[in-house]
CSV table of C-alpha atoms in Angstrom, one decimal:
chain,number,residue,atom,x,y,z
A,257,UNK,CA,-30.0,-4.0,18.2
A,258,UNK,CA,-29.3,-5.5,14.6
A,259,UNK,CA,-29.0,-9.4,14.1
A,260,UNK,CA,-26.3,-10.7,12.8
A,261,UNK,CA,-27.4,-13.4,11.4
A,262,UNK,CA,-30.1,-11.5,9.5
A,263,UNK,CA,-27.8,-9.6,7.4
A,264,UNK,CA,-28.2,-9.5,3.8
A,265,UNK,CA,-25.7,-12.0,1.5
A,266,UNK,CA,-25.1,-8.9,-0.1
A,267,UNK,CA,-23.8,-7.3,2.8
A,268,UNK,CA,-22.1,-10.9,3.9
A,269,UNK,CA,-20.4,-10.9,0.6
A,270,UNK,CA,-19.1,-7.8,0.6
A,271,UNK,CA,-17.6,-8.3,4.6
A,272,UNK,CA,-16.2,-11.9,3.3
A,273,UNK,CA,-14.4,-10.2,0.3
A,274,UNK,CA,-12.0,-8.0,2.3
A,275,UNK,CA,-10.9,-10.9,4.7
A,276,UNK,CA,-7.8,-12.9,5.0
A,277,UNK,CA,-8.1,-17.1,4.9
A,278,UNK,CA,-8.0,-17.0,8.6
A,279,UNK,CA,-11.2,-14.9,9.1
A,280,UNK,CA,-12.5,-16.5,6.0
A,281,UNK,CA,-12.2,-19.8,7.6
A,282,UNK,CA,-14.1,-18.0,11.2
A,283,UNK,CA,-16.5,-16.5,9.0
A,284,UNK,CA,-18.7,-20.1,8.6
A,285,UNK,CA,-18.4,-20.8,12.4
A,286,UNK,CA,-20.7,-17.4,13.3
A,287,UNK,CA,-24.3,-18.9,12.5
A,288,UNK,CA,-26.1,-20.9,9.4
A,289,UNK,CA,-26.7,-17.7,7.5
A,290,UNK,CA,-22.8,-16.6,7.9
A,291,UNK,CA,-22.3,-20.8,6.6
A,292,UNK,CA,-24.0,-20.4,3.1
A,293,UNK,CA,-22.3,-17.5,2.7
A,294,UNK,CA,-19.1,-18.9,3.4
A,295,UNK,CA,-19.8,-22.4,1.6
A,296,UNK,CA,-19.9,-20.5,-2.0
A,297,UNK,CA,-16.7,-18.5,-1.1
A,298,UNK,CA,-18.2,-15.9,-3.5
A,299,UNK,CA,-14.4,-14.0,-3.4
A,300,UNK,CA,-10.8,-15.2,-3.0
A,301,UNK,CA,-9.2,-14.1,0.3
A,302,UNK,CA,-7.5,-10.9,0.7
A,303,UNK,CA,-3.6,-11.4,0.1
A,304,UNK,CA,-2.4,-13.2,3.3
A,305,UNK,CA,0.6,-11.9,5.0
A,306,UNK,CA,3.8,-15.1,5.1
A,307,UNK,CA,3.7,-17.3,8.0
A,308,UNK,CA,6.4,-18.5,9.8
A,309,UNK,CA,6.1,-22.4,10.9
A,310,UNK,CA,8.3,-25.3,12.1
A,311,UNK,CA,9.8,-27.7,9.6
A,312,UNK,CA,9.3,-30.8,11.9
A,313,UNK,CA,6.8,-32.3,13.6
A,314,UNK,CA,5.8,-35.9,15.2
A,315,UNK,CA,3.2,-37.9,16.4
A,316,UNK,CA,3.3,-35.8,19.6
A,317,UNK,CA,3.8,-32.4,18.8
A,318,UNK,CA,1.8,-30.6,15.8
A,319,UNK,CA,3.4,-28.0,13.3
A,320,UNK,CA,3.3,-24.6,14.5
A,321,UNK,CA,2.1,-21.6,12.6
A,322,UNK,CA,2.5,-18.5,13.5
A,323,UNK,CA,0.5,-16.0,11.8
A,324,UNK,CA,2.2,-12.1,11.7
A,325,UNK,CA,-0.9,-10.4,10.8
A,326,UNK,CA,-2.7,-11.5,14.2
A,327,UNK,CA,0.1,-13.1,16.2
A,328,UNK,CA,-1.6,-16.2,17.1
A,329,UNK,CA,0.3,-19.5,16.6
A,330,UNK,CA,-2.0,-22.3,15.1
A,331,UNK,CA,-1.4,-25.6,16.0
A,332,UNK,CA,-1.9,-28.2,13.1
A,333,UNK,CA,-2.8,-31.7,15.1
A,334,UNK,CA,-4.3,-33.6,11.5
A,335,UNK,CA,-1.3,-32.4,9.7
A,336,UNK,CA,0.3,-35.2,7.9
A,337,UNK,CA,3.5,-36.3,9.6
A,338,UNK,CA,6.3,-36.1,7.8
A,339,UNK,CA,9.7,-36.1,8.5
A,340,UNK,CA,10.7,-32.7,7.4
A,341,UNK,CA,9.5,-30.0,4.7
A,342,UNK,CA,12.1,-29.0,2.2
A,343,UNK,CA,10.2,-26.2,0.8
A,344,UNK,CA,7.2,-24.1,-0.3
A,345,UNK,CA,5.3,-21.9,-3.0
A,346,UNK,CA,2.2,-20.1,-2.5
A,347,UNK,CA,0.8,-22.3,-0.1
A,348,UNK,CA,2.3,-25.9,-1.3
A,349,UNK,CA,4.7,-27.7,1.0
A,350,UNK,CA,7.0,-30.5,-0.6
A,351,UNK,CA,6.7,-32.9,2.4
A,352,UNK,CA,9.6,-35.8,2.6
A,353,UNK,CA,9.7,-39.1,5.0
A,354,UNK,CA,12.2,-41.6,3.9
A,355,UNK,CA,12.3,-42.4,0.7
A,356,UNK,CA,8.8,-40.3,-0.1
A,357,UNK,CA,8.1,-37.2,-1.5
A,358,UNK,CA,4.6,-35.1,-1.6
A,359,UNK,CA,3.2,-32.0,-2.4
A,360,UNK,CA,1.1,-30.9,0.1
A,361,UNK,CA,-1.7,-28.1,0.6
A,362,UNK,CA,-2.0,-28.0,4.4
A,363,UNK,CA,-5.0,-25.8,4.4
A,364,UNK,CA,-7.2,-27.8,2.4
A,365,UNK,CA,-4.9,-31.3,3.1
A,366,UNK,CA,-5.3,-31.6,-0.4
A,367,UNK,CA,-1.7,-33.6,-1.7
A,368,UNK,CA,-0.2,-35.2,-4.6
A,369,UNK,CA,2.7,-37.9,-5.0
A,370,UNK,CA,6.1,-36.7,-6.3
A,371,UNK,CA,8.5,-39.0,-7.9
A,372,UNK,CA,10.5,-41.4,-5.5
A,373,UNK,CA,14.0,-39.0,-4.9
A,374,UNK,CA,16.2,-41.9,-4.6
A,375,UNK,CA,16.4,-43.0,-8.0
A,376,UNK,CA,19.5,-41.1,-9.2
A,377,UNK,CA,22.8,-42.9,-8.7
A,378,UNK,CA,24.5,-39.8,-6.7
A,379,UNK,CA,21.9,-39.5,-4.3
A,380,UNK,CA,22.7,-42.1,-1.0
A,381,UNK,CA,20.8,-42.1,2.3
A,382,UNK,CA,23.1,-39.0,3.7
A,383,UNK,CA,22.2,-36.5,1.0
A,384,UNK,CA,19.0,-35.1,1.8
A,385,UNK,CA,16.9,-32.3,-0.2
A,386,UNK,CA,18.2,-28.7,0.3
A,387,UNK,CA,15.6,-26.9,-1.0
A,388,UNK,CA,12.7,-27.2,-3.2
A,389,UNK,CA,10.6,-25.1,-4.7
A,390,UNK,CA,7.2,-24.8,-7.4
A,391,UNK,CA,6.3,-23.5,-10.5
A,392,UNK,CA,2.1,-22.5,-10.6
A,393,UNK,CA,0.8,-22.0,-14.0
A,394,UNK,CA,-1.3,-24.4,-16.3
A,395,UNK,CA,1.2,-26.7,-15.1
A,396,UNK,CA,3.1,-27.3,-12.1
A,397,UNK,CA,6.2,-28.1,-11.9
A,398,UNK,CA,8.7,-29.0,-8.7
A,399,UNK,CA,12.6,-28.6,-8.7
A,400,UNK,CA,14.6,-29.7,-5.8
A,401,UNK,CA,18.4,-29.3,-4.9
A,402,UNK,CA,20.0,-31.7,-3.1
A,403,UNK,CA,22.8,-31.1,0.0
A,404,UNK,CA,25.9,-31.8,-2.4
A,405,UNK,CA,23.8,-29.2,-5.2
A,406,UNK,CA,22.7,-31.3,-7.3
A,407,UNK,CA,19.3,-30.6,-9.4
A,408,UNK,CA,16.7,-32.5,-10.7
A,409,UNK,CA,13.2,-31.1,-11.9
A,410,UNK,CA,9.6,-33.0,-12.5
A,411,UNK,CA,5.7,-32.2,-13.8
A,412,UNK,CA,3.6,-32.9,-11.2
A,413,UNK,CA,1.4,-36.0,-12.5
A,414,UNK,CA,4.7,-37.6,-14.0
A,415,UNK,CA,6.6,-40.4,-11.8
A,416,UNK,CA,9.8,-39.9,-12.9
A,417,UNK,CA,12.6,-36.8,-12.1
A,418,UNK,CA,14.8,-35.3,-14.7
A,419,UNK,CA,18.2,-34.2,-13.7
A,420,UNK,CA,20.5,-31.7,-15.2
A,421,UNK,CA,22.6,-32.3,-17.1
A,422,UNK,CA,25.3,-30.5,-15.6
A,423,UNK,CA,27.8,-32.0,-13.1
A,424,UNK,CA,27.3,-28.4,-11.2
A,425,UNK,CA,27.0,-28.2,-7.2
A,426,UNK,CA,24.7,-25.4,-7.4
A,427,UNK,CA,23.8,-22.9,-4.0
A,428,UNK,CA,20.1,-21.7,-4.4
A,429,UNK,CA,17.3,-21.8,-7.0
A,430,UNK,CA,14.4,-20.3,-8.2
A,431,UNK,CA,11.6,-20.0,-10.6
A,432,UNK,CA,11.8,-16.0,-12.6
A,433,UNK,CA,9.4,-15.4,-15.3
A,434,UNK,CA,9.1,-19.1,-16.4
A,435,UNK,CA,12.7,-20.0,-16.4
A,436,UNK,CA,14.3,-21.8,-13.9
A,437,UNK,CA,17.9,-19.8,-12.5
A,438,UNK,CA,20.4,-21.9,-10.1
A,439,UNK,CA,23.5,-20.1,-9.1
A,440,UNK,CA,26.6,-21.4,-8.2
A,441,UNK,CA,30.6,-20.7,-7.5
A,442,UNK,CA,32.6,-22.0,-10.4
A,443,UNK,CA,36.5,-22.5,-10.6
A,444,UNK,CA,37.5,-19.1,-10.9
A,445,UNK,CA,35.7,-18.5,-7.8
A,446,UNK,CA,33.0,-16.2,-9.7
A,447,UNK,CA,29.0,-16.3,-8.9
A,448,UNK,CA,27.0,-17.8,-11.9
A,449,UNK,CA,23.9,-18.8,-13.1
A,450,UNK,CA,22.9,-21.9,-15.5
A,451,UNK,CA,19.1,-20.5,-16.8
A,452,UNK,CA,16.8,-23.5,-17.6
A,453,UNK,CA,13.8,-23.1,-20.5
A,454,UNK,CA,11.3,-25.2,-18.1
A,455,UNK,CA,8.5,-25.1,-21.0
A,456,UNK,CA,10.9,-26.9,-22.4
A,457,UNK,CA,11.2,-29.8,-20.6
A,458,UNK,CA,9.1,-32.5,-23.1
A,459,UNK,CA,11.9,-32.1,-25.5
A,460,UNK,CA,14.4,-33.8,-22.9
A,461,UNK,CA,13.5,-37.3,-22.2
A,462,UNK,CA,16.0,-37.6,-19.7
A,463,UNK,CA,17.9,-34.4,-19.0
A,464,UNK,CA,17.5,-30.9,-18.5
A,465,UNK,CA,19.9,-28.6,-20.5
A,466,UNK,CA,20.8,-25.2,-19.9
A,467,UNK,CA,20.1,-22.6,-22.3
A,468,UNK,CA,22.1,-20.3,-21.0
A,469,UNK,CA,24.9,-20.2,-18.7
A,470,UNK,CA,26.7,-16.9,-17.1
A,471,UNK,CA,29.4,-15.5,-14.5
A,472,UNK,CA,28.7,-12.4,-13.0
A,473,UNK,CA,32.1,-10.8,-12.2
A,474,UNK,CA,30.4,-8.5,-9.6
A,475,UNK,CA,32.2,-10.7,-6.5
A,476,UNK,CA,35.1,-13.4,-5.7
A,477,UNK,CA,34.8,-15.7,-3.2
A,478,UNK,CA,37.7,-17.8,-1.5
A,479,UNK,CA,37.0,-21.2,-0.4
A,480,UNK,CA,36.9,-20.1,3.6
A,481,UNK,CA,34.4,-16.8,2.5
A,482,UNK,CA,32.3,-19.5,0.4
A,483,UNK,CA,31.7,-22.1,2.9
A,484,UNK,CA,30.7,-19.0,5.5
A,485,UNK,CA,28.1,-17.4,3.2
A,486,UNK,CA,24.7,-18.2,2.2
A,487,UNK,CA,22.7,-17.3,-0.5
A,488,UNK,CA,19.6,-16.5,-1.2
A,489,UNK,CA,17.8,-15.8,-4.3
A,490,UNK,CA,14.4,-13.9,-4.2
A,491,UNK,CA,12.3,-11.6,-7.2
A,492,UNK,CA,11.1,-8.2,-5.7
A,493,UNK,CA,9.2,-5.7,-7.8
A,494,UNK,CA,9.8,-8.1,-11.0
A,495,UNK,CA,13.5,-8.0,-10.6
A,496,UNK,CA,15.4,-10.9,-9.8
A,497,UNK,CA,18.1,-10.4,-6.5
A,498,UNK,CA,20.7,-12.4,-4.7
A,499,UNK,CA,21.0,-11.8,-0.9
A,500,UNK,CA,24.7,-12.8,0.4
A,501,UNK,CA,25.3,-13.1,4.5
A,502,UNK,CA,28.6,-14.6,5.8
A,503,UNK,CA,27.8,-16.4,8.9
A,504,UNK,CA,30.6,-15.1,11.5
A,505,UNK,CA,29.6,-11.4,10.6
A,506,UNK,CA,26.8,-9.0,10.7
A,507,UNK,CA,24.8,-7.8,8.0
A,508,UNK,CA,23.5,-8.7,4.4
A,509,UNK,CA,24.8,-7.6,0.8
A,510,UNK,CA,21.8,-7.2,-2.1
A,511,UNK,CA,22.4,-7.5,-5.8
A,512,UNK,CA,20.0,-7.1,-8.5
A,513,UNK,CA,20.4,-9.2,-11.5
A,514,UNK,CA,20.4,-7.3,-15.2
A,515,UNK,CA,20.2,-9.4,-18.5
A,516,UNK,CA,21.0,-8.0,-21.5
A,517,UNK,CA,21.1,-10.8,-24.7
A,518,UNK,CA,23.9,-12.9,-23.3
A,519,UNK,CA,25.0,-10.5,-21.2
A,520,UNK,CA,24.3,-10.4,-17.9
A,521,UNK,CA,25.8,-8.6,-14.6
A,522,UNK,CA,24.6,-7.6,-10.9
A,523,UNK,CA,24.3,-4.3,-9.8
A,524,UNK,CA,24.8,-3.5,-6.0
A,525,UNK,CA,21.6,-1.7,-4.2
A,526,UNK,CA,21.8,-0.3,-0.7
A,527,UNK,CA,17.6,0.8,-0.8
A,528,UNK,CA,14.8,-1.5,-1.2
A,529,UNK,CA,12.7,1.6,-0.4
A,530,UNK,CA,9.4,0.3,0.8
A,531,UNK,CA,10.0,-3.2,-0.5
A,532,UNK,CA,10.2,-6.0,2.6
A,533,UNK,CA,12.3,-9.0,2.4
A,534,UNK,CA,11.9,-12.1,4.1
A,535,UNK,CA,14.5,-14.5,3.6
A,536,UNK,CA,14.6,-18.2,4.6
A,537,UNK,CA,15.7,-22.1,3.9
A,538,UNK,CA,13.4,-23.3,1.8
A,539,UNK,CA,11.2,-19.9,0.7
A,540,UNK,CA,12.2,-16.0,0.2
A,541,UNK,CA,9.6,-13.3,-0.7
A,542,UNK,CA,9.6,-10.2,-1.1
A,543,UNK,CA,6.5,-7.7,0.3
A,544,UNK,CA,5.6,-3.4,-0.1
A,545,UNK,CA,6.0,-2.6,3.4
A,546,UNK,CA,2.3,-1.5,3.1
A,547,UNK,CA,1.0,-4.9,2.0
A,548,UNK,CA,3.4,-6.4,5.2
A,549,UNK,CA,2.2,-7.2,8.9
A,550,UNK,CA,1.9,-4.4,11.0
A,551,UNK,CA,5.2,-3.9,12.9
A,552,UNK,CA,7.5,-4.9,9.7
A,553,UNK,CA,9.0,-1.8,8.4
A,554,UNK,CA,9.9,-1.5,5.0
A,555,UNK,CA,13.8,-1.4,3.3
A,556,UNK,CA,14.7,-4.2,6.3
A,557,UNK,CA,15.4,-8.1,6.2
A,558,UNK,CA,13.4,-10.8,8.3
A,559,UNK,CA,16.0,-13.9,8.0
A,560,UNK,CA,14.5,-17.2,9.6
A,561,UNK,CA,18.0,-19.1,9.0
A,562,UNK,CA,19.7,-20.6,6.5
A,563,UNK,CA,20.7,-24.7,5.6
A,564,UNK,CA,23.3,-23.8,7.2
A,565,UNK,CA,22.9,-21.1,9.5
A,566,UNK,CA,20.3,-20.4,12.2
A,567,UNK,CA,20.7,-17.1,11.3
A,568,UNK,CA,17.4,-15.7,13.0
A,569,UNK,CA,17.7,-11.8,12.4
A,570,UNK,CA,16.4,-8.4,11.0
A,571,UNK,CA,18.2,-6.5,9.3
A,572,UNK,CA,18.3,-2.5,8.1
A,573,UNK,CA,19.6,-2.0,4.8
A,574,UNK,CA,19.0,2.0,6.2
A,575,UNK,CA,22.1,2.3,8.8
A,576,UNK,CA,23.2,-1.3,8.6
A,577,UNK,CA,21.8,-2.1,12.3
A,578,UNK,CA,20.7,-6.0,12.6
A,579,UNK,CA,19.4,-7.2,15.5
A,580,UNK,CA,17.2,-10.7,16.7
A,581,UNK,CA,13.8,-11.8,15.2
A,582,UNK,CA,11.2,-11.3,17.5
A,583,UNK,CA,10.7,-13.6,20.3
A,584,UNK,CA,7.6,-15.4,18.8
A,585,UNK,CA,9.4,-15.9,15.9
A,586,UNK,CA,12.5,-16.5,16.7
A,587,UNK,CA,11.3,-19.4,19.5
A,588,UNK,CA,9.8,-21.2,16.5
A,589,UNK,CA,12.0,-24.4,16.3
A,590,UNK,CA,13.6,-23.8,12.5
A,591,UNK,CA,11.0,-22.0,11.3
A,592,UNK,CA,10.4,-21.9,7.9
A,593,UNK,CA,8.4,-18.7,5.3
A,594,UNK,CA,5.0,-19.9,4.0
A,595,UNK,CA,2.1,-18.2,2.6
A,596,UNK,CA,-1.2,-19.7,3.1
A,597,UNK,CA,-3.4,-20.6,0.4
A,598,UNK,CA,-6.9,-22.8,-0.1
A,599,UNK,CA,-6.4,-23.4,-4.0
């Protein structure tokens, strides 16, 4: 009979180089020799499969994860309490309780101090964040939309938030090849994007200003479609889409964004093919099918809900056919996407 714990690193190395962070994070716990292998995490995990977890917690009952690659639900019991999460990005929460904000790694409860949200004059005790989301690169950078769709934007390190300069109630944001995009309805009733140059945010010393700013006459909303719909922006396969659902009916619309110069329009798509989309307040990401849980079938939705919807559904962009989450996820009080990370 072979000993495990007289394996060779070699061998060690090579086992701890095709595992996700939760067996990475087992690996340590098997005996001393398995622990000095695991201390100089000689490889990065595998690519973890998105979590679903609740938004809230107290002093009484941890955050829940639950984990679609080996349907456990992890319960979290040091996690930080905050009051609510408002968003996340490859493993970073942005954590909110009265009038704070952090950035927060609940993995390695590594976390940072964001600028205090309250400082712009629009902002009162009843508008709370929407969503908010994370740039990763040499710098990181936060953006956060407010209830009433207003945008502000900061460098993590820096204690002080830069809003647009726009009076624009925008819907849904997100960082695309190193530019920020916000959408939003404007008077004509049109969907548009403002497109903000975040590398160049040192040249504003108090604003943000769009560099570009276009309609996309691919749809018209009334007011009464409007308020019923939510929208979600996500980037699949490097392209950049916008999911509509209205609320009182069944079933999701997907448009890809094309930019040409200052030209820009969305084109319709009834086939992600093998792509997966998961769709959420707070996070949206996009998976192949073959790089998804097992049981998630490519060319479908997985929607946890909405900021204004507890829309908790898969849907078929095949035949059309939409029917519940899951019961583990679905039974997840307003669950929320999030990819684990250690770094």
């Amino acid at each position: 009979m072979p000993v495990w714990s007289e394996l060779p690193s070699e061998l060690l190395q090579l086992v701890y180089k095709h595992l996700h962070l939760t067996d990475q994070l087992r690996f340590g716990l098997v005996c001393k020799s398995w622990l000095l292998v695991a201390n100089k995490k000689p490889y990065p995990p595998a690519p973890e499969h998105p979590w679903l977890m609740t938004k809230r917690g107290n002093h009484k009952e941890p955050y829940e994860f639950l984990s679609l690659t080996d349907k456990r639900v992890y319960k979290m019991y040091k996690f930080p309490q905050r009051e609510s999460i408002k968003g996340c990005s490859k493993g970073w929460l942005v954590t909110t309780k009265d009038r704070e904000l952090h950035l927060l790694n609940p993995i390695s409860n590594v976390q940072f101090q964001l600028p205090h949200h309250f400082q712009f004059t629009y902002v009162s005790d009843v508008c709370k964040i929407k969503k908010a989301i994370m740039l990763h690169g040499p710098e990181t950078f936060v953006a956060v939309l407010f209830c009433l769709g207003n945008l502000a934007i900061c460098k993590v390190g820096e204690k002080i938030w830069r809003n647009t300069s726009t009076s624009i109630n925008y819907d849904d944001i997100i960082f695309y090849k190193g530019k920020l995009y916000a959408t939003y309805i404007n008077h004509d009733n049109q969907a548009c994007f403002s497109v903000f140059s975040v590398y160049d945010y040192d040249r504003f010393s108090v604003s943000l200003v769009p560099e570009s700013d276009f309609c996309i006459g691919f749809a018209r909303f009334s007011l009464s479609t409007y308020l019923d719909t939510s929208i979600y922006l996500v980037e699949s396969c490097g392209d950049l889409l916008m999911v509509t659902s209205r609320h009182r009916q069944t079933g999701f619309d997907v448009f890809k964004l094309e930019v040409n110069g200052s030209q820009a329009r969305y084109i319709k798509i009834k086939d992600l093919h093998d792509q997966v989309l998961f769709l959420g307040y707070g996070y949206s990401l996009s998976l192949a099918s073959q790089n998804s849980p097992p049981g998630l079938k490519g060319n479908h939705i997985y929607c946890s809900g909405s900021f204004f919807s507890d829309c908790k559904v898969v849907f078929s962009l095949k035949d059309g056919s939409i029917k519940s989450l899951p019961p583990r996820m679905a039974n997840l009080e307003d669950p929320i996407w999030f990819t684990p990370t250690i770094t």
